mmCIF file of C-alpha atoms in Angstrom:
data_model
loop_
_atom_site.group_PDB
_atom_site.id
_atom_site.type_symbol
_atom_site.label_atom_id
_atom_site.label_comp_id
_atom_site.label_asym_id
_atom_site.label_seq_id
_atom_site.Cartn_x
_atom_site.Cartn_y
_atom_site.Cartn_z
ATOM 1 C CA MET H 17 0.000 0.000 0.000
ATOM 2 C CA LYS H 18 2.761 2.421 0.980
ATOM 3 C CA LYS H 19 4.622 1.589 -2.227
ATOM 4 C CA ASN H 20 1.506 2.303 -4.312
ATOM 5 C CA ILE H 21 1.089 5.697 -2.664
ATOM 6 C CA MET H 22 4.719 6.551 -3.438
ATOM 7 C CA ILE H 23 4.251 5.563 -7.081
ATOM 8 C CA VAL H 24 1.119 7.697 -7.393
ATOM 9 C CA LEU H 25 2.855 10.679 -5.770
ATOM 10 C CA SER H 26 5.827 10.278 -8.095
ATOM 11 C CA LEU H 27 3.582 10.204 -11.137
ATOM 12 C CA LEU H 28 1.692 13.264 -9.943
ATOM 13 C CA SER H 29 4.902 15.210 -9.415
ATOM 14 C CA LEU H 30 6.133 14.293 -12.902
ATOM 15 C CA ASN H 31 2.868 15.459 -14.387
ATOM 16 C CA SER H 32 2.906 18.723 -12.429
ATOM 17 C CA THR H 33 6.416 19.512 -13.698
ATOM 18 C CA TYR H 34 5.215 19.004 -17.267
ATOM 19 C CA VAL H 35 2.188 21.201 -16.607
ATOM 20 C CA PHE H 36 4.479 23.858 -15.107
ATOM 21 C CA ALA H 37 6.690 23.835 -18.199
ATOM 22 C CA ASN H 38 3.790 24.199 -20.613
ATOM 23 C CA ALA H 39 1.970 26.756 -18.471
ATOM 24 C CA TYR H 40 5.110 28.869 -18.113
ATOM 25 C CA GLU H 41 5.784 28.866 -21.852
ATOM 26 C CA ASP H 42 2.127 29.503 -22.674
ATOM 27 C CA SER H 43 1.950 32.462 -20.288
ATOM 28 C CA PHE H 44 4.038 34.516 -22.734
ATOM 29 C CA LYS H 45 2.235 33.717 -25.997
ATOM 30 C CA ASN H 46 0.331 37.002 -26.201
ATOM 31 C CA THR H 47 3.230 39.048 -24.900
ATOM 32 C CA ILE H 48 5.713 37.839 -27.534
ATOM 33 C CA ALA H 49 3.270 37.747 -30.454
ATOM 34 C CA THR H 50 3.173 40.363 -33.189
ATOM 35 C CA GLN H 51 1.771 43.464 -31.534
ATOM 36 C CA ALA H 52 -0.864 45.829 -32.941
ATOM 37 C CA THR H 53 1.085 48.998 -32.135
ATOM 38 C CA ALA H 54 4.623 50.076 -31.371
ATOM 39 C CA ASN H 55 3.503 51.094 -27.879
ATOM 40 C CA ASP H 56 2.155 47.589 -27.252
ATOM 41 C CA PHE H 57 5.429 46.128 -28.492
ATOM 42 C CA ILE H 58 7.565 48.370 -26.265
ATOM 43 C CA LYS H 59 5.329 47.658 -23.248
ATOM 44 C CA ASN H 60 5.408 43.893 -23.798
ATOM 45 C CA TYR H 61 9.137 43.936 -24.533
ATOM 46 C CA GLU H 62 9.654 45.599 -21.156
ATOM 47 C CA ILE H 63 7.436 43.014 -19.412
ATOM 48 C CA THR H 64 9.352 40.156 -21.031
ATOM 49 C CA LEU H 65 12.723 41.739 -20.239
ATOM 50 C CA THR H 66 11.764 42.394 -16.617
ATOM 51 C CA GLU H 67 10.659 38.775 -16.172
ATOM 52 C CA LEU H 68 13.950 37.511 -17.613
ATOM 53 C CA GLU H 69 15.990 39.893 -15.456
ATOM 54 C CA LYS H 70 14.197 38.646 -12.317
ATOM 55 C CA LYS H 71 14.990 35.025 -13.196
ATOM 56 C CA ILE H 72 18.648 35.867 -13.854
ATOM 57 C CA GLU H 73 18.940 37.870 -10.611
ATOM 58 C CA ASN H 74 17.515 34.939 -8.648
ATOM 59 C CA TRP H 75 20.004 32.600 -10.318
ATOM 60 C CA GLN H 76 22.910 34.981 -9.618
ATOM 61 C CA ALA H 77 21.908 35.207 -5.961
ATOM 62 C CA LYS H 78 21.940 31.428 -5.705
ATOM 63 C CA PRO H 79 23.629 29.784 -8.721
ATOM 64 C CA ASP H 80 21.869 26.554 -9.543
ATOM 65 C CA GLU H 81 21.906 24.526 -12.746
ATOM 66 C CA SER H 82 18.729 22.601 -11.991
ATOM 67 C CA SER H 83 16.032 22.346 -14.632
ATOM 68 C CA GLU H 84 13.541 24.243 -12.500
ATOM 69 C CA VAL H 85 15.890 27.231 -12.371
ATOM 70 C CA TRP H 86 17.223 27.152 -15.910
ATOM 71 C CA PHE H 87 14.016 26.397 -17.773
ATOM 72 C CA PRO H 88 12.472 29.853 -17.124
ATOM 73 C CA ILE H 89 15.771 31.545 -18.041
ATOM 74 C CA CYS H 90 15.931 29.601 -21.301
ATOM 75 C CA VAL H 91 12.326 30.451 -22.103
ATOM 76 C CA GLY H 92 13.140 34.076 -21.322
ATOM 77 C CA TYR H 93 16.069 34.196 -23.741
ATOM 78 C CA GLU H 94 14.001 32.538 -26.460
ATOM 79 C CA ASN H 95 11.113 34.919 -25.781
ATOM 80 C CA MET H 96 13.385 37.929 -26.199
ATOM 81 C CA VAL H 97 14.458 36.730 -29.647
ATOM 82 C CA THR H 98 10.863 35.901 -30.592
ATOM 83 C CA ILE H 99 9.306 39.196 -29.502
ATOM 84 C CA LEU H 100 11.946 41.126 -31.423
ATOM 85 C CA LYS H 101 11.606 39.024 -34.577
ATOM 86 C CA ASN H 102 7.798 39.159 -34.422
ATOM 87 C CA ASN H 103 7.852 42.936 -34.126
ATOM 88 C CA GLU H 104 10.653 43.920 -36.471
ATOM 89 C CA LYS H 105 8.275 46.421 -38.081
ATOM 90 C CA TYR H 106 8.741 48.507 -34.907
ATOM 91 C CA LYS H 107 12.537 48.575 -35.186
ATOM 92 C CA GLN H 108 12.622 52.360 -35.579
ATOM 93 C CA GLN H 109 10.475 52.912 -32.482
ATOM 94 C CA PHE H 110 12.684 50.513 -30.524
ATOM 95 C CA ASN H 111 15.783 52.408 -31.651
ATOM 96 C CA GLU H 112 14.159 55.647 -30.494
ATOM 97 C CA SER H 113 13.236 54.188 -27.093
ATOM 98 C CA SER H 114 15.302 54.103 -23.928
ATOM 99 C CA PHE H 115 16.115 50.446 -24.636
ATOM 100 C CA ALA H 116 18.375 51.505 -27.513
ATOM 101 C CA ALA H 117 20.683 53.379 -25.138
ATOM 102 C CA ALA H 118 22.529 50.107 -24.562
ATOM 103 C CA MET H 119 22.056 48.432 -27.964
ATOM 104 C CA ASN H 120 20.024 49.119 -31.068
ATOM 105 C CA PHE H 121 17.383 46.687 -32.321
ATOM 106 C CA ASP H 122 19.706 44.583 -34.481
ATOM 107 C CA GLU H 123 22.385 44.385 -31.780
ATOM 108 C CA THR H 124 19.754 43.376 -29.248
ATOM 109 C CA VAL H 125 18.492 40.550 -31.471
ATOM 110 C CA GLU H 126 22.053 39.297 -31.986
ATOM 111 C CA ASN H 127 22.778 39.558 -28.265
ATOM 112 C CA TYR H 128 19.832 37.345 -27.341
ATOM 113 C CA LYS H 129 20.608 34.881 -30.126
ATOM 114 C CA THR H 130 24.108 34.593 -28.666
ATOM 115 C CA GLU H 131 22.698 34.059 -25.168
ATOM 116 C CA VAL H 132 20.459 31.281 -26.508
ATOM 117 C CA GLU H 133 23.467 29.655 -28.195
ATOM 118 C CA HIS H 134 25.626 29.882 -25.043
ATOM 119 C CA ALA H 135 22.918 28.303 -22.920
ATOM 120 C CA THR H 136 21.979 25.600 -25.427
ATOM 121 C CA ASP H 137 23.245 22.623 -23.405
ATOM 122 C CA LEU H 138 21.643 23.716 -20.130
ATOM 123 C CA CYS H 139 18.436 24.659 -21.919
ATOM 124 C CA GLN H 140 18.154 21.335 -23.718
ATOM 125 C CA LYS H 141 18.673 19.464 -20.442
ATOM 126 C CA ALA H 142 16.142 21.660 -18.649
ATOM 127 C CA LYS H 143 13.502 21.277 -21.359
ATOM 128 C CA LYS H 144 14.022 17.541 -21.569
ATOM 129 C CA ALA H 145 13.689 17.200 -17.797
ATOM 130 C CA LEU H 146 10.508 19.279 -17.645
ATOM 131 C CA HIS H 147 8.707 18.001 -20.742
#
């Protein structure tokens, strides 16, 4: 009986991790989609960037290479590339915004592509563990 309970609990925890992974990725679908206006794009870019920065700050405070920690960071990097690619028509507005003080639109896209490439191994392990 005790063994059966442990098996059921294990299966439930595996399923909840999978649900977490999908729910986390799905939570950004509207934010990273093609936006109706430049203002919507800039607002959603900032939301996506802030979320990624929080995840990175948490990791820096307590470095951990576990899937639960790295999966949201990986999704964040991928989301940054996606939101920029989906909203390239707002490149000029991005370059005129405060975000361009550090890097222009094209440099920002390349920066996040590089981050995705550097984190490929950890991201693949994290996704595999959580899917």
